[in-house]
Coordinates of N, CA and C in Angstrom, one line a residue:
X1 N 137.4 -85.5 91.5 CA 136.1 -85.0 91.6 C 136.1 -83.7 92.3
X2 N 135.4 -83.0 91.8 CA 135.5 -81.6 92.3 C 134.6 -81.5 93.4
X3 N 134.9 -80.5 94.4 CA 134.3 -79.8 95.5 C 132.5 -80.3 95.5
X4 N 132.0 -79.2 94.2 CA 131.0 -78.8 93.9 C 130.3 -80.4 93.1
X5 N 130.4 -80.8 92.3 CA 130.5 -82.2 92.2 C 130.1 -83.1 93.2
X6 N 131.0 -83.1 94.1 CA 130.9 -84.1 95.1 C 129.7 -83.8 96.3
X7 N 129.3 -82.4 96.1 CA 128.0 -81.7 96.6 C 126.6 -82.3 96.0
X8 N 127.0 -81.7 94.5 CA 126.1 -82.0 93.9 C 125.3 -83.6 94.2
X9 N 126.5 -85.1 94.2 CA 126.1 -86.3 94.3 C 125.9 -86.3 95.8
X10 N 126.4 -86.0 96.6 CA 125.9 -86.1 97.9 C 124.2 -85.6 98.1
X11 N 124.1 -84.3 97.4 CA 122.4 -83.8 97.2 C 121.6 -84.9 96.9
X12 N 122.0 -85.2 95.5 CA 120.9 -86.5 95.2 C 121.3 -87.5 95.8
X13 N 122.3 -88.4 96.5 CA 122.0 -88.7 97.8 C 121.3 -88.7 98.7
X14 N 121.1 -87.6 99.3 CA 120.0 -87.4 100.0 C 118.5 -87.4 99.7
X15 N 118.4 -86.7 98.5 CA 116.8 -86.6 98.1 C 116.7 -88.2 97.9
X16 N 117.6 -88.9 97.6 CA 117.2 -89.9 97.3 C 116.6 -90.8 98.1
X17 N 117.6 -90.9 99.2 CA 117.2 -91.6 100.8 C 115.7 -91.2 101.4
X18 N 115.4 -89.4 100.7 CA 114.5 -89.0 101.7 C 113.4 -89.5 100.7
X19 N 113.5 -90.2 99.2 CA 112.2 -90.5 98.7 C 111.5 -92.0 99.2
X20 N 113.1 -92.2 99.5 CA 112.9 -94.2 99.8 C 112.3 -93.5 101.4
X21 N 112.2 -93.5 102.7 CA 112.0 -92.8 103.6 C 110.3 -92.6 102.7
X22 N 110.2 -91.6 102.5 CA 109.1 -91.1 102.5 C 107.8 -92.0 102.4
X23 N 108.7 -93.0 101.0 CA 107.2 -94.1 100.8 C 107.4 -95.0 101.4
X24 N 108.3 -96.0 102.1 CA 108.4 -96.1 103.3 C 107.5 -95.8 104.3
X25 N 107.0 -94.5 104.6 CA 107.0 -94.2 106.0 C 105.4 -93.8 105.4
X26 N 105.0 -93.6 104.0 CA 103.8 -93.8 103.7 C 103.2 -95.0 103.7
X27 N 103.4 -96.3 103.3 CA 103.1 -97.6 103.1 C 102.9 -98.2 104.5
X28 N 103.7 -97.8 105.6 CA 103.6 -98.5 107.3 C 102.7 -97.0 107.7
X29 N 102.6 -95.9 107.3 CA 101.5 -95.1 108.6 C 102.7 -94.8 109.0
X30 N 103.5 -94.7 108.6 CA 105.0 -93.7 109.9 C 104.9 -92.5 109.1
X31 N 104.2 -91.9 110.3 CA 104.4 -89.9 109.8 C 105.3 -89.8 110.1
X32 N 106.6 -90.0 111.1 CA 107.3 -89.5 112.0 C 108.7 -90.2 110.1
X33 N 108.5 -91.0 110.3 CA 109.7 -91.6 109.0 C 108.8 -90.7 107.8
X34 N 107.9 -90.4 107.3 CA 107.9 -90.0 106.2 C 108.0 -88.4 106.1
X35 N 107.8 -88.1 107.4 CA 108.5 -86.2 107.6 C 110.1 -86.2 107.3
X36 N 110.8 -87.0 107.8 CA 112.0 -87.0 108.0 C 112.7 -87.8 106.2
X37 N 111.5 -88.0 105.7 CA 111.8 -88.2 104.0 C 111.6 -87.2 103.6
X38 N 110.8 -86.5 104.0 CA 110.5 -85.0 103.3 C 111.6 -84.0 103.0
X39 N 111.7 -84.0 105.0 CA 113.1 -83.1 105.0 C 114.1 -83.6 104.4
X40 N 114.5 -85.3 104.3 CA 115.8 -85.2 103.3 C 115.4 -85.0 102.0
X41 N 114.9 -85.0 101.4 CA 114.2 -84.2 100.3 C 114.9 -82.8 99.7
X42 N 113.7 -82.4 100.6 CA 114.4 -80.5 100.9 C 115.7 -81.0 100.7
X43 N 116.5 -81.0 101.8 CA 118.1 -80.8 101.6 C 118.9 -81.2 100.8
X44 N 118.7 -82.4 100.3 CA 119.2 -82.8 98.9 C 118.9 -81.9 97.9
X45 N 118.2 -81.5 97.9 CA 117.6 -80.1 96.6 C 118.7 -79.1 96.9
X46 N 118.4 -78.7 98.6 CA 119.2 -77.4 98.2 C 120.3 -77.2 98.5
X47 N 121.1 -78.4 98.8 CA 122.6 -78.7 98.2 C 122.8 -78.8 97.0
X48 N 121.8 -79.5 96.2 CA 122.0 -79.5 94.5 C 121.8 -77.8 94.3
X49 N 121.1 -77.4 94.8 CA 120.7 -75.9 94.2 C 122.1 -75.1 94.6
X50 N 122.4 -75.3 95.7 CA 123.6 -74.0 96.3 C 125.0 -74.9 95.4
X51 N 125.4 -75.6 95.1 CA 126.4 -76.5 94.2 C 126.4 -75.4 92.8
X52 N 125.2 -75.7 92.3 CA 124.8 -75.0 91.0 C 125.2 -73.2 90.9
X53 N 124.8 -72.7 91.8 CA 125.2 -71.4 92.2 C 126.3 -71.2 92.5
X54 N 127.0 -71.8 93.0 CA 128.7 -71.5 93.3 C 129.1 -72.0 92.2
X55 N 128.5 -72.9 91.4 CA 129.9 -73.3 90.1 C 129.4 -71.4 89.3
X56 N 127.9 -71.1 89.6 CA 127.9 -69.9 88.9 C 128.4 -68.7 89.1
X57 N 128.9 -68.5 90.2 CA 129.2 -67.8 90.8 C 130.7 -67.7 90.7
X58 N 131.5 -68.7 90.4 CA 132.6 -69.2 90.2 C 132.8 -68.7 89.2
X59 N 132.5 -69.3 88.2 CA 132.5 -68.8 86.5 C 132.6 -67.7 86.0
X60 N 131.6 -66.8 86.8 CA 131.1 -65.1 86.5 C 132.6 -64.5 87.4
X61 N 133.0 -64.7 88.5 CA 134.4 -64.5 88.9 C 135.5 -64.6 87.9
X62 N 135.7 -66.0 87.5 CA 136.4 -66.1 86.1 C 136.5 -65.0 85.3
X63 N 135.4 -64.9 84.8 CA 135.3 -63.9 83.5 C 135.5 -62.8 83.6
X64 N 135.2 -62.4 84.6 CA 135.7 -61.2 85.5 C 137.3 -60.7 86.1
X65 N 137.5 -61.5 85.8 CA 139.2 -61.4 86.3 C 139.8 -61.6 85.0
X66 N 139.4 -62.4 84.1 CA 139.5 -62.0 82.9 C 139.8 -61.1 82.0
X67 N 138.4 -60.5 82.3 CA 138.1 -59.1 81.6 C 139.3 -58.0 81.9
X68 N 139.4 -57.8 83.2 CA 140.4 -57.2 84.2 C 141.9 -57.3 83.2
X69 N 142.4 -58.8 83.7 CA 143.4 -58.8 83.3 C 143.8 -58.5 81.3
X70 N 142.7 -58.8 80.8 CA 142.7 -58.7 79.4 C 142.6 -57.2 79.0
X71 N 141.9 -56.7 79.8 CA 141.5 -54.7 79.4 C 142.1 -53.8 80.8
X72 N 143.4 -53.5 80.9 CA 143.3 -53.2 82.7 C 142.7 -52.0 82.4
X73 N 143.3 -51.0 81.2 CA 142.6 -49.8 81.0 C 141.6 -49.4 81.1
X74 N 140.7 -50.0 80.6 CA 139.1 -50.0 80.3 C 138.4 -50.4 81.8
X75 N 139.2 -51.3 82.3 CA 138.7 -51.9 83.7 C 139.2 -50.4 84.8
X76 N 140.3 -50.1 84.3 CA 140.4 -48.5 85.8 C 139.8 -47.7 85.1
X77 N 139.2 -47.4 84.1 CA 138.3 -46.2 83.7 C 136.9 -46.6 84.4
X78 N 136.2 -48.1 84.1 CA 135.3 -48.3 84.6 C 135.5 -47.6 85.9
X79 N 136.1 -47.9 87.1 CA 136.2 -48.5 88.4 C 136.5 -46.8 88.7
X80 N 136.9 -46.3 88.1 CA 137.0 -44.5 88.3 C 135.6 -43.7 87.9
X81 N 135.0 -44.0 86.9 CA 133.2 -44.1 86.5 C 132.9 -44.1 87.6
X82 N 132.8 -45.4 88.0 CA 131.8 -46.4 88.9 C 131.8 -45.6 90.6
X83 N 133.4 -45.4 91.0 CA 133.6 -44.8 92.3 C 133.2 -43.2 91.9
X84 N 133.2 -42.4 91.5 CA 132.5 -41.3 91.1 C 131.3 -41.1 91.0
X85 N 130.1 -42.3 90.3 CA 128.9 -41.9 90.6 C 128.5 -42.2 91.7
X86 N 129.5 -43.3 92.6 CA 129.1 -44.1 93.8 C 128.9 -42.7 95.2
X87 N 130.1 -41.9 94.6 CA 130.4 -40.7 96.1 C 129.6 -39.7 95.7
X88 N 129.2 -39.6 94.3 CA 128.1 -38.4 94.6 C 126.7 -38.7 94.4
X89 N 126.1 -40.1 94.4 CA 125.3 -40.5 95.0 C 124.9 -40.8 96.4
X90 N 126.6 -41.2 97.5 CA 126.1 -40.7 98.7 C 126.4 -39.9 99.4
X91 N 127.6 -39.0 98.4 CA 128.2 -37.4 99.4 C 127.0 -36.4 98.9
X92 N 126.5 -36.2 97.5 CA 126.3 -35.6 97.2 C 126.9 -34.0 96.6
X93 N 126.4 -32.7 96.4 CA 127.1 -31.7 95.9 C 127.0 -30.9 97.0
X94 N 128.2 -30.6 98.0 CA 128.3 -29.9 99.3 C 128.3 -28.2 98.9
X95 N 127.2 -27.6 99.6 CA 127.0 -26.1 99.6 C 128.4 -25.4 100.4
X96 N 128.5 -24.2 99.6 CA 129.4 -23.0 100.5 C 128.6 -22.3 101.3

């Protein structure tokens, strides 16, 4: 099981606990238990959410190193582009 995976199930883990919690704590009048469903709620989400982002963020790295290693040429022409418009957008064109 992977990292991200095991995030992912631990998330809905949580939202899950925070839904049983919530109606729970709706059904007895416990505001104090059904806030604390809420918030597991929340946090199950956005461990599922940050899980989802890193597998993307992972992937787009991938392909990226990819690209690199598949085109190195094309990738130092970029990266010589890229650092050239970068320094005279913040050196600018120095007067004599």
């Amino acid at each position: 099981m992977s990292d991200t995976t095991g995030k992912k199930a631990e998330g809905l883990l949580d939202e899950a606990k925070g839904r049983v919690k919530d109606a729970a704590g709706g059904l007895t009048g416990d505001a104090k238990l059904q806030a604390e469903g809420k918030v597991d709620q929340l946090s199950g989400m956005a461990q599922q959410e940050f899980a989802d982002l890193y597998d993307d963020a992972e992937s787009n790295l991938e392909k990226a190193t990819a690209f690199v290693q598949d085109r190195p040429l094309i990738s130092l022409g970029l990266s010589i582009l890229f650092g050239t418009v970068i320094g005279a957008l913040f050196f600018g064109r120095r007067r004599k």
